[in-house]
Amino acid sequence: MTTLAQHLNRNLAAAQPSATYVIIDRVAQRRAQGAKIISLCAGEPDFDTPAHIRQAAKDAIDQGHTRYTQVAGSRALREAVAAKFRRENGLRVDWQDTLVCSGGKQVIYNALAATLNEGDEVIVPAPYWVSYPEMVQLSGAHSVIVTCEVSSGFKLTPAALAAAITPRTRWLIINSPSNPTGAVYSYHELRALADVLLQHPHVLVLADDIYEHLIFDDQPFYTLAQVEPRLAERTLTMNGVSKAYAMTGWRIGFATGPRWLLAAMEKLQGQQTSGACSISQQAAIAALQGSKDFIVHSREVFQRRRDLMVDLLNAIPGLHCETPAGAFYAFANCQGLIGKTSATGRLLATDEDVALALLEENDVAVVHGSAFGLGGHVRIAYALDDASLIQACESIKQFSQGTR
Ligand code: GLU
């Protein structure tokens, strides 16, 4: 006899919980028990939301922005989002071509859930953000994982894309700068992918641009629909305020794309969460329309931290990492530790064992690379102050030196 608890939705039952949140929760538990953990696991800026944005939220409450907005977002925010896409990305967007969701995650989930059926395929280049394949799974479709090796800069090549497309392909997901590798696609790399996509008009593209403003060394940012405007009619370009304006908790994501797709996503959202938080929407308007000083400052800080981390990590025996071009993650190869035992005698058979032992024994939290589709690595988020990062690397070094 099956129990009530076994009667879950079968797509949900087959999905994994979010790997990032599993570790974030584990850190919270250990901290509640009194442990002093340095957490390099959560992908969120450590800065406070800028003061003018916080003030806009306080004003919003006082001015009565406390009721439902339209499901697709307030007209004022959608105008600001459209202006952002025109100004920063060169996309031809009116406010009706936008949708606001409760975080970037909801944009992606809505898009996949609104369009996928059983048997459909989604091309997910690996390493990938942990939630893409699970969201595909929740929609009953199938992820076609294309492993992108370090030799291609962890980026999808046109040949690999062409080989992965089948008549059942519904979506390709491109995330630049990438979580977890920090890889950034250049204009020419996107151009070459666009040439392949132009030959396959049945494929939709999800451009996850959430780390747009975190690109280092003065490299420019490009998004696919900008590089090839003919793809705009089948590209969902998504972004949000979380990473650019240190607003992860405010939960505002947005997108532009073909109106039929936005309408389907809005229909789904209207039966689910309705419009995003009205106060957060007012704050997001202030973010998009206000000073960009914060973006410039945080980019400089993250670039400096990146350089610090790459140097420190590469000095640790058993670890090696490339220099990421963007985001705030180092994706370090930890194969030098695999097969060894930790100081307390744990066998480090996998990257997950490495991450777990590092947390349990040396109080540093990172996320194992296999959660991102590439084992033998760990993702290290360097969204912390320099002193904590230096201390974390010292602990990782001690951990590594204690292995046998
Ligand atoms: N995107 C962030 C990360 O990768 C936040 C956690 C999540 O939603 O997965 O750490």
Tab-separated table of C-alpha atoms and ligand atoms in Angstrom:
chain	number	residue	atom	x	y	z
A	1	MET	CA	0.000	0.000	0.000
A	2	THR	CA	1.391	3.409	-0.887
A	3	THR	CA	1.305	6.101	1.762
A	4	LEU	CA	0.061	9.659	1.275
A	5	ALA	CA	3.662	10.896	1.375
A	6	GLN	CA	4.547	8.686	-1.587
A	7	HIS	CA	1.873	10.261	-3.748
A	8	LEU	CA	3.912	13.263	-4.813
A	9	ASN	CA	3.777	14.684	-8.259
A	10	ARG	CA	6.042	12.351	-10.225
A	11	ASN	CA	8.046	15.125	-11.862
A	12	LEU	CA	8.720	16.664	-8.450
A	13	ALA	CA	9.532	13.309	-6.897
A	14	ALA	CA	12.223	12.746	-9.529
A	15	ALA	CA	13.747	16.220	-9.077
A	16	GLN	CA	16.609	17.068	-6.725
A	17	PRO	CA	16.286	19.808	-4.095
A	18	SER	CA	18.264	22.964	-4.906
A	19	ALA	CA	21.881	22.024	-4.129
A	20	THR	CA	22.789	25.598	-3.221
A	21	TYR	CA	19.983	25.798	-0.687
A	22	VAL	CA	20.834	22.391	0.798
A	23	ILE	CA	24.249	23.792	1.705
A	24	ILE	CA	22.953	27.225	2.710
A	25	ASP	CA	20.566	25.436	5.096
A	26	ARG	CA	23.345	23.187	6.420
A	27	VAL	CA	25.425	26.289	7.194
A	28	ALA	CA	22.459	27.873	9.011
A	29	GLN	CA	22.016	24.703	11.084
A	30	ARG	CA	25.682	24.534	12.072
A	31	ARG	CA	25.694	28.246	12.921
A	32	ALA	CA	22.615	27.753	15.096
A	33	GLN	CA	24.655	25.147	16.981
A	34	GLY	CA	27.352	27.764	17.547
A	35	ALA	CA	29.826	26.890	14.784
A	36	LYS	CA	31.769	29.767	13.199
A	37	ILE	CA	31.448	29.032	9.498
A	38	ILE	CA	32.873	31.102	6.653
A	39	SER	CA	30.247	30.683	3.981
A	40	LEU	CA	31.441	30.778	0.382
A	41	CYS	CA	28.394	28.854	-0.782
A	42	ALA	CA	25.611	31.345	-1.442
A	43	GLY	CA	25.701	33.341	-4.640
A	44	GLU	CA	24.753	36.750	-3.323
A	45	PRO	CA	26.586	40.058	-2.952
A	46	ASP	CA	27.596	40.825	0.623
A	47	PHE	CA	26.860	44.554	0.211
A	48	ASP	CA	23.802	46.304	1.561
A	49	THR	CA	21.216	47.437	-0.967
A	50	PRO	CA	22.143	51.071	-1.855
A	51	ALA	CA	20.533	53.713	0.370
A	52	HIS	CA	18.454	55.416	-2.362
A	53	ILE	CA	16.837	52.079	-3.203
A	54	ARG	CA	16.053	51.311	0.431
A	55	GLN	CA	14.572	54.795	0.757
A	56	ALA	CA	12.353	54.216	-2.287
A	57	ALA	CA	10.943	51.111	-0.589
A	58	LYS	CA	10.214	53.027	2.619
A	59	ASP	CA	8.517	55.747	0.595
A	60	ALA	CA	6.541	53.101	-1.290
A	61	ILE	CA	5.044	51.833	1.955
A	62	ASP	CA	4.143	55.345	3.099
A	63	GLN	CA	2.707	56.268	-0.283
A	64	GLY	CA	0.393	53.267	-0.283
A	65	HIS	CA	2.114	50.963	-2.757
A	66	THR	CA	0.845	48.122	-0.645
A	67	ARG	CA	-1.752	46.487	-2.860
A	68	TYR	CA	-1.649	43.982	-5.716
A	69	THR	CA	-0.063	45.200	-8.879
A	70	GLN	CA	-0.896	43.784	-12.302
A	71	VAL	CA	0.349	40.221	-12.638
A	72	ALA	CA	2.985	41.245	-15.194
A	73	GLY	CA	4.240	44.038	-12.927
A	74	SER	CA	3.352	47.695	-12.459
A	75	ARG	CA	3.306	49.810	-15.596
A	76	ALA	CA	5.982	52.077	-14.085
A	77	LEU	CA	8.400	49.205	-13.453
A	78	ARG	CA	7.745	47.672	-16.862
A	79	GLU	CA	8.570	51.055	-18.445
A	80	ALA	CA	11.813	51.125	-16.443
A	81	VAL	CA	12.638	47.551	-17.456
A	82	ALA	CA	11.972	48.323	-21.131
A	83	ALA	CA	14.212	51.410	-20.882
A	84	LYS	CA	16.946	49.263	-19.301
A	85	PHE	CA	16.820	46.744	-22.146
A	86	ARG	CA	16.948	49.556	-24.728
A	87	ARG	CA	19.697	51.535	-22.996
A	88	GLU	CA	21.992	48.764	-21.762
A	89	ASN	CA	21.358	46.003	-24.283
A	90	GLY	CA	20.285	47.752	-27.472
A	91	LEU	CA	17.060	45.717	-27.657
A	92	ARG	CA	13.920	47.177	-29.240
A	93	VAL	CA	11.533	46.823	-26.315
A	94	ASP	CA	8.304	48.565	-25.291
A	95	TRP	CA	6.842	48.136	-21.836
A	96	GLN	CA	4.341	45.607	-23.217
A	97	ASP	CA	7.304	43.420	-24.191
A	98	THR	CA	8.305	42.900	-20.557
A	99	LEU	CA	7.295	40.747	-17.624
A	100	VAL	CA	8.216	41.155	-13.953
A	101	CYS	CA	8.455	38.099	-11.700
A	102	SER	CA	9.310	37.280	-8.099
A	103	GLY	CA	13.017	36.831	-8.772
A	104	GLY	CA	14.964	35.695	-11.796
A	105	LYS	CA	14.260	32.127	-10.790
A	106	GLN	CA	10.545	32.589	-11.378
A	107	VAL	CA	11.211	34.024	-14.834
A	108	ILE	CA	13.102	30.873	-15.796
A	109	TYR	CA	10.654	28.502	-14.150
A	110	ASN	CA	7.654	30.209	-15.760
A	111	ALA	CA	9.244	30.126	-19.195
A	112	LEU	CA	10.036	26.425	-18.996
A	113	ALA	CA	6.778	25.408	-17.320
A	114	ALA	CA	4.745	27.423	-19.832
A	115	THR	CA	6.320	25.806	-22.882
A	116	LEU	CA	7.585	22.302	-22.132
A	117	ASN	CA	5.795	19.023	-22.593
A	118	GLU	CA	6.900	15.487	-21.952
A	119	GLY	CA	9.475	14.420	-24.514
A	120	ASP	CA	10.752	17.937	-25.156
A	121	GLU	CA	14.461	18.567	-24.832
A	122	VAL	CA	16.345	21.506	-23.347
A	123	ILE	CA	20.023	21.985	-24.140
A	124	VAL	CA	21.859	22.862	-20.941
A	125	PRO	CA	25.587	23.571	-21.294
A	126	ALA	CA	27.514	22.270	-18.270
A	127	PRO	CA	28.754	23.522	-15.882
A	128	TYR	CA	25.281	24.946	-15.329
A	129	TRP	CA	23.434	26.672	-12.538
A	130	VAL	CA	21.979	23.956	-10.320
A	131	SER	CA	18.332	24.780	-10.950
A	132	TYR	CA	18.158	24.602	-14.755
A	133	PRO	CA	17.963	20.805	-15.125
A	134	GLU	CA	15.679	20.471	-12.115
A	135	MET	CA	13.264	23.043	-13.513
A	136	VAL	CA	13.277	21.154	-16.806
A	137	GLN	CA	12.578	17.958	-14.861
A	138	LEU	CA	9.692	19.652	-13.008
A	139	SER	CA	8.147	20.419	-16.382
A	140	GLY	CA	8.357	16.774	-17.413
A	141	ALA	CA	10.902	17.442	-20.147
A	142	HIS	CA	14.453	16.212	-20.591
A	143	SER	CA	17.757	18.098	-20.261
A	144	VAL	CA	20.404	17.448	-22.883
A	145	ILE	CA	23.557	18.245	-20.944
A	146	VAL	CA	26.469	19.368	-23.113
A	147	THR	CA	29.703	19.304	-21.132
A	148	CYS	CA	31.902	22.303	-21.852
A	149	GLU	CA	35.453	21.564	-20.816
A	150	VAL	CA	37.961	23.967	-19.380
A	151	SER	CA	39.730	23.828	-22.782
A	152	SER	CA	36.805	25.750	-24.329
A	153	GLY	CA	36.725	28.123	-21.359
A	154	PHE	CA	33.719	26.159	-20.030
A	155	LYS	CA	31.753	27.603	-22.972
A	156	LEU	CA	29.479	25.992	-25.530
A	157	THR	CA	31.045	25.743	-28.985
A	158	PRO	CA	29.006	26.033	-32.196
A	159	ALA	CA	29.905	22.444	-33.117
A	160	ALA	CA	28.721	21.103	-29.758
A	161	LEU	CA	25.500	23.102	-30.072
A	162	ALA	CA	24.837	21.838	-33.604
A	163	ALA	CA	25.420	18.250	-32.463
A	164	ALA	CA	22.989	18.606	-29.542
A	165	ILE	CA	20.013	19.989	-31.500
A	166	THR	CA	17.317	17.465	-32.437
A	167	PRO	CA	13.764	17.896	-33.741
A	168	ARG	CA	12.647	17.698	-30.082
A	169	THR	CA	14.842	20.574	-28.905
A	170	ARG	CA	12.644	23.276	-27.422
A	171	TRP	CA	15.165	25.500	-25.628
A	172	LEU	CA	18.837	26.325	-25.362
A	173	ILE	CA	19.939	27.960	-22.114
A	174	ILE	CA	22.876	30.386	-22.277
A	175	ASN	CA	24.142	31.957	-19.056
A	176	SER	CA	26.803	34.647	-19.431
A	177	PRO	CA	28.587	35.530	-17.184
A	178	SER	CA	28.180	32.001	-15.953
A	179	ASN	CA	27.257	30.672	-12.575
A	180	PRO	CA	29.385	28.671	-11.571
A	181	THR	CA	32.419	29.316	-13.821
A	182	GLY	CA	32.318	33.073	-14.398
A	183	ALA	CA	32.810	32.405	-18.133
A	184	VAL	CA	31.711	35.274	-20.387
A	185	TYR	CA	30.715	34.808	-24.033
A	186	SER	CA	32.296	37.348	-26.369
A	187	TYR	CA	30.465	38.993	-29.267
A	188	HIS	CA	32.131	36.579	-31.704
A	189	GLU	CA	31.278	33.520	-29.650
A	190	LEU	CA	27.611	34.543	-29.484
A	191	ARG	CA	27.685	35.365	-33.201
A	192	ALA	CA	28.898	31.852	-33.984
A	193	LEU	CA	26.178	30.285	-31.805
A	194	ALA	CA	23.597	32.550	-33.475
A	195	ASP	CA	24.641	31.247	-36.887
A	196	VAL	CA	23.847	27.703	-35.760
A	197	LEU	CA	20.547	28.770	-34.192
A	198	LEU	CA	19.425	30.566	-37.355
A	199	GLN	CA	19.430	27.169	-39.047
A	200	HIS	CA	17.060	25.724	-36.429
A	201	PRO	CA	13.992	27.945	-36.188
A	202	HIS	CA	12.206	25.601	-33.770
A	203	VAL	CA	14.670	26.333	-30.946
A	204	LEU	CA	13.902	28.958	-28.305
A	205	VAL	CA	16.741	30.588	-26.390
A	206	LEU	CA	16.829	31.565	-22.750
A	207	ALA	CA	19.560	34.152	-22.173
A	208	ASP	CA	20.168	34.313	-18.424
A	209	ASP	CA	21.952	37.643	-18.053
A	210	ILE	CA	21.623	38.009	-14.292
A	211	TYR	CA	25.390	38.633	-13.839
A	212	GLU	CA	25.507	41.173	-16.691
A	213	HIS	CA	27.107	43.927	-14.646
A	214	LEU	CA	29.758	41.730	-13.054
A	215	ILE	CA	32.244	41.501	-15.914
A	216	PHE	CA	35.902	42.284	-15.271
A	217	ASP	CA	38.892	43.723	-17.096
A	218	ASP	CA	36.713	46.181	-19.066
A	219	GLN	CA	35.262	43.393	-21.214
A	220	PRO	CA	31.957	44.418	-22.785
A	221	PHE	CA	28.726	42.505	-22.210
A	222	TYR	CA	26.630	41.163	-25.080
A	223	THR	CA	23.376	39.256	-25.092
A	224	LEU	CA	22.243	37.001	-27.901
A	225	ALA	CA	19.213	38.983	-29.127
A	226	GLN	CA	21.442	42.049	-29.420
A	227	VAL	CA	24.103	40.200	-31.412
A	228	GLU	CA	21.501	38.672	-33.750
A	229	PRO	CA	18.228	40.657	-33.760
A	230	ARG	CA	16.603	37.985	-35.940
A	231	LEU	CA	16.708	35.717	-32.876
A	232	ALA	CA	14.807	38.220	-30.720
A	233	GLU	CA	11.473	36.707	-31.759
A	234	ARG	CA	12.450	33.435	-30.068
A	235	THR	CA	14.750	34.597	-27.294
A	236	LEU	CA	13.749	35.252	-23.716
A	237	THR	CA	16.286	37.708	-22.318
A	238	MET	CA	16.114	37.595	-18.547
A	239	ASN	CA	17.724	39.697	-15.887
A	240	GLY	CA	16.933	41.181	-12.495
A	241	VAL	CA	18.091	43.494	-9.758
A	242	SER	CA	19.453	40.820	-7.374
A	243	LYS	CA	23.100	40.710	-8.344
A	244	ALA	CA	23.544	44.149	-9.942
A	245	TYR	CA	22.050	46.117	-7.046
A	246	ALA	CA	22.598	43.725	-4.116
A	247	MET	CA	18.863	43.035	-3.906
A	248	THR	CA	18.688	39.250	-3.641
A	249	GLY	CA	16.064	39.286	-0.906
A	250	TRP	CA	13.750	41.707	-2.716
A	251	ARG	CA	12.905	39.039	-5.319
A	252	ILE	CA	12.559	41.027	-8.528
A	253	GLY	CA	13.430	39.417	-11.854
A	254	PHE	CA	12.300	40.469	-15.299
A	255	ALA	CA	12.447	39.525	-18.935
A	256	THR	CA	11.726	40.537	-22.464
A	257	GLY	CA	10.820	38.213	-25.290
A	258	PRO	CA	8.102	37.413	-27.790
A	259	ARG	CA	4.664	38.517	-26.606
A	260	TRP	CA	3.087	35.061	-27.028
A	261	LEU	CA	5.649	33.679	-24.591
A	262	LEU	CA	5.294	36.516	-22.094
A	263	ALA	CA	1.510	36.076	-22.208
A	264	ALA	CA	1.816	32.355	-21.458
A	265	MET	CA	4.175	33.076	-18.565
A	266	GLU	CA	1.824	35.750	-17.244
A	267	LYS	CA	-1.098	33.324	-17.385
A	268	LEU	CA	0.880	30.830	-15.313
A	269	GLN	CA	1.970	33.482	-12.849
A	270	GLY	CA	-1.606	34.755	-12.516
A	271	GLN	CA	-2.605	31.335	-11.180
A	272	GLN	CA	0.371	31.135	-8.927
A	273	THR	CA	1.992	34.135	-7.187
A	274	SER	CA	0.279	37.074	-8.954
A	275	GLY	CA	2.413	40.201	-9.303
A	276	ALA	CA	5.752	40.499	-7.511
A	277	CYS	CA	5.890	42.343	-4.158
A	278	SER	CA	4.576	45.887	-4.720
A	279	ILE	CA	7.191	47.473	-2.440
A	280	SER	CA	10.048	45.628	-4.105
A	281	GLN	CA	8.741	46.773	-7.484
A	282	GLN	CA	8.994	50.413	-6.384
A	283	ALA	CA	12.518	49.747	-5.104
A	284	ALA	CA	13.436	48.156	-8.439
A	285	ILE	CA	12.287	51.290	-10.285
A	286	ALA	CA	14.669	53.331	-8.122
A	287	ALA	CA	17.448	50.839	-8.877
A	288	LEU	CA	16.952	50.887	-12.639
A	289	GLN	CA	16.453	54.647	-12.908
A	290	GLY	CA	18.964	55.784	-10.283
A	291	SER	CA	22.713	56.257	-10.109
A	292	LYS	CA	24.928	53.489	-11.465
A	293	ASP	CA	27.759	54.299	-9.045
A	294	PHE	CA	27.027	51.199	-7.017
A	295	ILE	CA	27.448	48.929	-10.044
A	296	VAL	CA	30.819	50.476	-10.855
A	297	HIS	CA	31.958	50.178	-7.253
A	298	SER	CA	30.854	46.594	-6.757
A	299	ARG	CA	32.470	45.545	-10.036
A	300	GLU	CA	35.787	47.017	-8.872
A	301	VAL	CA	35.526	45.319	-5.505
A	302	PHE	CA	34.672	41.937	-7.032
A	303	GLN	CA	37.483	42.191	-9.565
A	304	ARG	CA	39.967	42.845	-6.771
A	305	ARG	CA	38.594	39.929	-4.770
A	306	ARG	CA	38.727	37.702	-7.825
A	307	ASP	CA	42.427	38.439	-8.247
A	308	LEU	CA	43.032	37.804	-4.570
A	309	MET	CA	41.121	34.510	-4.622
A	310	VAL	CA	42.681	33.166	-7.802
A	311	ASP	CA	46.151	33.770	-6.322
A	312	LEU	CA	45.283	32.274	-2.954
A	313	LEU	CA	43.455	29.242	-4.358
A	314	ASN	CA	46.190	28.420	-6.840
A	315	ALA	CA	48.701	28.410	-3.992
A	316	ILE	CA	46.773	25.597	-2.243
A	317	PRO	CA	48.045	22.094	-2.957
A	318	GLY	CA	45.409	19.977	-4.725
A	319	LEU	CA	43.435	22.951	-6.072
A	320	HIS	CA	43.657	24.787	-9.345
A	321	CYS	CA	41.433	27.470	-10.791
A	322	GLU	CA	41.265	29.504	-13.977
A	323	THR	CA	40.745	33.254	-13.811
A	324	PRO	CA	37.003	33.866	-14.153
A	325	ALA	CA	35.986	36.734	-16.432
A	326	GLY	CA	32.831	37.604	-14.516
A	327	ALA	CA	30.274	36.865	-11.760
A	328	PHE	CA	31.652	36.233	-8.259
A	329	TYR	CA	32.552	32.579	-8.355
A	330	ALA	CA	35.791	30.659	-8.664
A	331	PHE	CA	35.258	27.170	-10.032
A	332	ALA	CA	38.253	25.328	-8.681
A	333	ASN	CA	39.457	21.956	-9.836
A	334	CYS	CA	39.907	19.791	-6.728
A	335	GLN	CA	40.931	16.551	-8.386
A	336	GLY	CA	44.240	16.705	-6.527
A	337	LEU	CA	42.340	15.989	-3.310
A	338	ILE	CA	40.133	13.216	-4.618
A	339	GLY	CA	41.120	9.718	-3.547
A	340	LYS	CA	42.873	11.043	-0.441
A	341	THR	CA	41.659	10.986	3.171
A	342	SER	CA	41.066	14.069	5.283
A	343	ALA	CA	42.883	14.806	8.547
A	344	THR	CA	40.118	13.054	10.484
A	345	GLY	CA	40.181	10.041	8.208
A	346	ARG	CA	37.265	10.670	5.852
A	347	LEU	CA	37.685	9.248	2.386
A	348	LEU	CA	37.419	12.026	-0.208
A	349	ALA	CA	36.025	9.900	-3.011
A	350	THR	CA	34.161	12.736	-4.752
A	351	ASP	CA	34.008	16.531	-4.905
A	352	GLU	CA	30.927	16.294	-2.683
A	353	ASP	CA	33.023	14.519	-0.042
A	354	VAL	CA	35.602	17.312	-0.328
A	355	ALA	CA	32.957	20.028	0.169
A	356	LEU	CA	31.336	18.193	3.067
A	357	ALA	CA	34.610	17.450	4.853
A	358	LEU	CA	35.781	21.037	4.389
A	359	LEU	CA	32.606	22.258	6.045
A	360	GLU	CA	32.610	19.722	8.873
A	361	GLU	CA	36.313	19.839	9.649
A	362	ASN	CA	37.482	23.329	8.711
A	363	ASP	CA	34.263	25.366	8.818
A	364	VAL	CA	34.337	26.642	5.245
A	365	ALA	CA	31.245	26.163	3.081
A	366	VAL	CA	31.552	25.719	-0.692
A	367	VAL	CA	29.339	23.913	-3.215
A	368	HIS	CA	30.507	20.728	-4.961
A	369	GLY	CA	30.962	20.994	-8.718
A	370	SER	CA	28.911	17.884	-9.491
A	371	ALA	CA	25.816	19.870	-8.442
A	372	PHE	CA	26.650	22.098	-11.431
A	373	GLY	CA	27.178	19.165	-13.752
A	374	LEU	CA	30.975	18.931	-13.559
A	375	GLY	CA	32.520	16.743	-10.876
A	376	GLY	CA	36.051	17.172	-9.563
A	377	HIS	CA	35.432	20.848	-8.819
A	378	VAL	CA	34.111	23.102	-6.083
A	379	ARG	CA	32.370	26.450	-6.540
A	380	ILE	CA	33.686	29.158	-4.277
A	381	ALA	CA	31.613	32.351	-4.047
A	382	TYR	CA	33.903	35.243	-3.140
A	383	ALA	CA	31.152	37.604	-2.037
A	384	LEU	CA	32.741	38.344	1.328
A	385	ASP	CA	35.176	40.892	2.733
A	386	ASP	CA	38.920	40.412	2.116
A	387	ALA	CA	39.733	39.371	5.676
A	388	SER	CA	37.132	36.573	5.591
A	389	LEU	CA	38.324	35.430	2.158
A	390	ILE	CA	41.940	35.294	3.339
A	391	GLN	CA	40.904	33.392	6.443
A	392	ALA	CA	38.787	30.990	4.363
A	393	CYS	CA	41.694	30.263	2.026
A	394	GLU	CA	43.970	29.683	5.017
A	395	SER	CA	41.446	27.123	6.331
A	396	ILE	CA	41.143	25.466	2.914
A	397	LYS	CA	44.945	25.264	2.801
A	398	GLN	CA	45.083	23.637	6.233
A	399	PHE	CA	42.413	21.193	5.114
A	400	SER	CA	44.364	20.353	1.992
A	401	GLN	CA	47.676	20.028	3.829
A	402	GLY	CA	46.013	17.680	6.320
A	403	THR	CA	44.969	15.221	3.612
A	404	ARG	CA	46.945	12.029	2.981
B	1	GLU	N1	21.868	31.838	-7.600
B	1	GLU	C1	22.515	31.800	-6.329
B	1	GLU	C2	23.515	30.673	-6.240
B	1	GLU	O1	23.762	29.994	-7.201
B	1	GLU	C3	21.504	31.783	-5.212
B	1	GLU	C4	21.001	30.454	-4.743
B	1	GLU	C5	20.122	29.790	-5.757
B	1	GLU	O2	19.043	30.307	-6.021
B	1	GLU	O3	20.549	28.759	-6.270
B	1	GLU	O4	24.104	30.485	-5.211
